[in-house]
Amino acid sequence: MSKILFVMTGVDHWTLADGTRHPTGFWAEEAVAPYEAFKAAGHEIVVATPGGVVPTVDKGSLAAQYNGGQEQADRVAGVLAAATELQHPISLQDVNLDEYAAVYYPGGHGPMEDLAVDADSGKLLTLALESGKPLGVVCHGPAALLAAERDGVNAFAGYRVAAFTNDEETQSGFADKAKWLLQDRLTEAGVQVQVGEPWAPHIVVDRNLVTGQNPASSAPLAAELLKTLG
């Protein structure tokens, strides 16, 4: 049994281009699917957030329409409620990477607000990448990659990744409201975004980095991480 670090957003909103705050946080499926997979495989999970604040679930992600019906939505909410790790996060600043076998970043719009500009998260990502440990990042989680810089260059420049796409953001109704789009900003940073079909599972593996495009990619991503953990 080994420890897996979940790095999660600490905010409950995403500031849009007009200054309004869209209520958000982390996306339920992107936390629950890997959480269940890792726990079933016998691994311990530790949650870290900026400042050690308890992460907020995006209420929209608990809706029946995003969970294949109300029964599954209720089950997902139940898993989150029972996941004591989520209620007792450590501070991102206190993370010692040596204690973990793998690192995982779920998405939701929250990371667009805080992790995209969080220097502690950026340093952790750079260290994780250099360590060769499995590093999984899904959906809007790759916003955190934007804060990972070495000598003025993004640490992930030249890496192939999957991330929430412009098409998906458009279909979500946020593309024209956002300050910036994830696919565009990653591309500008020199990261090679590999675009899959909207909303279909799509993961990309490049060295020790495993990334997923959208919520449906979180379970396949967790399976890929477990393979690398043996």
Coordinates of C-alpha atoms in Angstrom, one line a residue:
M1 CA 0.0 0.0 0.0
S2 CA 1.3 3.4 -0.9
K3 CA 0.1 7.0 -0.5
I4 CA -1.4 9.0 -3.4
L5 CA -1.6 12.8 -3.1
F6 CA -4.7 14.5 -4.4
V7 CA -4.0 18.2 -5.0
M8 CA -7.4 20.0 -5.2
T9 CA -8.7 23.5 -5.7
G10 CA -9.4 25.5 -2.5
V11 CA -11.9 28.0 -4.0
D12 CA -15.6 27.9 -4.4
H13 CA -15.9 30.3 -7.4
W14 CA -14.4 31.1 -10.8
T15 CA -14.1 34.8 -11.7
L16 CA -15.5 35.4 -15.2
A17 CA -14.4 38.1 -17.6
D18 CA -17.0 40.6 -16.4
G19 CA -16.0 40.2 -12.8
T20 CA -18.9 38.0 -11.7
R21 CA -18.2 34.9 -9.6
H22 CA -19.4 31.6 -11.0
P23 CA -20.0 29.1 -8.1
T24 CA -17.7 26.1 -8.6
G25 CA -15.0 24.0 -7.0
F26 CA -13.9 20.5 -7.9
W27 CA -15.9 18.3 -10.3
A28 CA -17.4 15.3 -8.4
E29 CA -16.8 12.5 -10.8
E30 CA -13.1 13.6 -11.3
A31 CA -12.5 13.1 -7.5
V32 CA -14.8 10.1 -6.9
A33 CA -13.8 7.8 -9.8
P34 CA -10.1 7.9 -9.0
Y35 CA -10.7 7.9 -5.3
E36 CA -12.7 4.7 -5.5
A37 CA -10.2 3.1 -7.9
F38 CA -7.2 3.9 -5.7
K39 CA -8.9 2.9 -2.4
A40 CA -10.1 -0.4 -4.0
A41 CA -6.4 -1.1 -5.0
G42 CA -5.4 -0.6 -1.4
H43 CA -3.8 2.8 -1.6
E44 CA -4.0 5.6 1.0
I45 CA -5.1 9.0 -0.2
V46 CA -4.0 12.4 1.2
V47 CA -5.7 15.6 0.1
A48 CA -3.8 18.8 -0.2
T49 CA -5.2 22.3 -1.0
P50 CA -3.9 25.8 -0.9
G51 CA -3.9 26.8 2.7
G52 CA -5.4 23.5 3.8
V53 CA -8.9 24.6 3.2
V54 CA -11.6 22.0 2.8
P55 CA -12.3 21.6 -0.9
T56 CA -15.8 22.6 -2.3
V57 CA -17.6 20.4 -4.7
D58 CA -19.2 22.1 -7.7
K59 CA -22.9 21.6 -6.9
G60 CA -23.6 21.3 -10.7
S61 CA -21.5 18.1 -10.8
L62 CA -23.9 16.4 -8.4
A63 CA -26.8 16.9 -10.8
A64 CA -28.5 13.8 -12.2
Q65 CA -27.8 14.8 -15.8
Y66 CA -24.1 14.6 -15.2
N67 CA -24.1 11.3 -13.4
G68 CA -26.3 9.1 -15.6
G69 CA -29.4 9.6 -13.4
Q70 CA -30.4 10.4 -9.8
E71 CA -29.4 7.1 -8.3
Q72 CA -25.8 7.4 -9.4
A73 CA -25.8 11.1 -8.5
D74 CA -26.9 10.2 -5.0
R75 CA -24.2 7.5 -4.8
V76 CA -21.5 10.0 -5.9
A77 CA -22.6 12.5 -3.2
G78 CA -22.5 9.7 -0.7
V79 CA -19.0 8.8 -1.5
L80 CA -17.9 12.4 -1.1
A81 CA -19.7 12.7 2.2
A82 CA -18.0 9.6 3.5
A83 CA -14.5 10.5 2.2
T84 CA -12.9 11.7 5.4
E85 CA -9.7 12.6 3.5
L86 CA -11.6 15.5 1.9
Q87 CA -12.6 16.9 5.3
H88 CA -9.1 16.9 6.6
P89 CA -6.8 18.2 3.9
I90 CA -3.2 19.3 4.5
S91 CA -1.8 22.5 3.3
L92 CA -0.2 22.4 -0.1
Q93 CA 2.8 24.3 1.3
D94 CA 3.5 21.4 3.7
V95 CA 3.6 18.6 1.1
N96 CA 6.7 16.4 1.1
L97 CA 6.7 14.7 -2.3
D98 CA 9.0 11.9 -1.0
E99 CA 6.1 10.5 1.0
Y100 CA 3.9 9.8 -2.1
A101 CA 4.0 7.2 -4.8
A102 CA 1.9 9.3 -7.2
V103 CA 0.2 12.7 -7.5
Y104 CA -3.3 13.4 -8.9
Y105 CA -5.1 16.7 -9.8
P106 CA -8.8 16.5 -10.4
G107 CA -10.5 19.4 -12.2
G108 CA -13.6 21.5 -12.1
H109 CA -13.4 25.2 -12.9
G110 CA -11.8 25.9 -9.5
P111 CA -8.2 25.2 -10.6
M112 CA -8.7 28.0 -13.2
E113 CA -9.0 30.4 -10.3
D114 CA -6.3 29.3 -7.9
L115 CA -4.0 26.5 -9.0
A116 CA -3.3 28.2 -12.3
V117 CA -1.4 30.9 -10.4
D118 CA -0.3 28.9 -7.3
A119 CA 3.5 28.9 -7.0
D120 CA 3.5 26.1 -4.4
S121 CA 1.5 23.9 -6.7
G122 CA 3.7 24.9 -9.6
K123 CA 6.8 23.8 -7.7
L124 CA 5.2 20.5 -6.7
L125 CA 4.3 19.8 -10.3
T126 CA 7.8 20.5 -11.5
L127 CA 9.3 18.2 -8.8
A128 CA 6.7 15.5 -9.5
L129 CA 7.5 15.7 -13.2
E130 CA 11.3 15.5 -12.6
S131 CA 10.9 12.7 -10.0
G132 CA 9.5 10.2 -12.6
K133 CA 6.5 9.4 -10.2
P134 CA 3.2 8.9 -11.9
L135 CA 1.5 12.3 -12.3
G136 CA -2.2 12.4 -13.3
V137 CA -4.1 15.6 -14.2
V138 CA -7.6 15.8 -15.6
C139 CA -10.1 18.2 -17.3
H140 CA -9.5 21.7 -15.9
G141 CA -6.8 20.4 -13.6
P142 CA -4.1 21.1 -16.3
A143 CA -4.7 24.8 -15.5
A144 CA -2.3 24.1 -12.7
L145 CA 0.4 23.3 -15.2
L146 CA 0.5 27.0 -16.1
A147 CA 2.1 27.8 -12.7
A148 CA 5.0 25.3 -13.2
E149 CA 7.9 27.3 -14.5
R150 CA 11.7 26.7 -14.7
D151 CA 14.0 29.5 -15.8
G152 CA 11.0 31.4 -17.3
V153 CA 9.9 28.4 -19.4
N154 CA 6.9 26.2 -18.6
A155 CA 8.1 22.9 -17.1
F156 CA 5.6 21.0 -19.3
A157 CA 6.5 22.7 -22.6
G158 CA 6.9 20.1 -25.2
Y159 CA 4.8 17.6 -23.3
R160 CA 1.7 16.1 -25.0
V161 CA -1.4 16.5 -22.8
A162 CA -5.2 16.2 -22.8
A163 CA -7.2 19.0 -21.2
F164 CA -10.7 20.5 -21.4
T165 CA -11.0 21.8 -24.9
N166 CA -12.3 25.0 -26.4
D167 CA -15.1 23.1 -28.0
E168 CA -16.2 21.6 -24.7
E169 CA -16.0 25.0 -23.0
T170 CA -18.1 26.5 -25.8
Q171 CA -20.7 23.7 -25.4
S172 CA -20.7 24.3 -21.6
G173 CA -21.7 27.9 -22.3
F174 CA -18.6 29.4 -20.7
A175 CA -16.2 30.1 -23.6
D176 CA -17.5 33.6 -24.3
K177 CA -17.6 34.4 -20.5
A178 CA -14.1 33.2 -19.5
K179 CA -11.1 35.5 -19.0
W180 CA -9.1 32.9 -20.9
L181 CA -9.5 29.4 -22.3
L182 CA -7.4 26.5 -21.0
Q183 CA -6.5 24.9 -24.4
D184 CA -5.3 28.3 -25.6
R185 CA -3.3 29.2 -22.6
L186 CA -1.6 25.7 -22.5
T187 CA -0.7 26.0 -26.2
E188 CA 0.8 29.5 -25.6
A189 CA 2.9 28.0 -22.9
G190 CA 4.4 25.4 -25.3
V191 CA 2.3 22.5 -24.1
Q192 CA 1.0 20.3 -26.9
V193 CA -2.8 19.8 -26.4
Q194 CA -4.1 16.6 -28.1
V195 CA -7.8 17.2 -28.7
G196 CA -10.2 14.3 -28.6
E197 CA -13.9 14.1 -29.3
P198 CA -16.0 16.4 -27.0
W199 CA -17.1 14.6 -23.8
A200 CA -15.7 11.2 -24.8
P201 CA -13.0 9.6 -22.7
H202 CA -9.5 10.7 -23.9
I203 CA -6.3 10.3 -22.1
V204 CA -2.7 11.0 -23.2
V205 CA 0.4 9.5 -21.7
D206 CA 3.7 11.2 -22.1
R207 CA 6.5 9.8 -20.0
N208 CA 5.3 9.9 -16.4
L209 CA 2.5 12.4 -17.1
V210 CA -1.0 11.0 -17.6
T211 CA -3.7 13.6 -18.5
G212 CA -7.4 13.4 -19.3
Q213 CA -9.6 15.7 -21.3
N214 CA -12.9 15.7 -19.4
P215 CA -14.9 14.1 -16.5
A216 CA -15.4 10.9 -18.5
S217 CA -11.6 10.5 -18.7
S218 CA -11.1 10.4 -15.0
A219 CA -11.8 6.6 -14.5
P220 CA -9.5 5.6 -17.5
L221 CA -6.9 8.0 -16.2
A222 CA -7.0 6.3 -12.7
A223 CA -6.7 2.9 -14.3
E224 CA -3.6 4.1 -16.2
L225 CA -2.0 5.5 -13.0
L226 CA -2.7 2.2 -11.2
K227 CA -0.9 0.3 -14.0
T228 CA 2.2 2.4 -13.6
L229 CA 2.0 1.9 -9.8
G230 CA 2.1 -1.9 -10.4

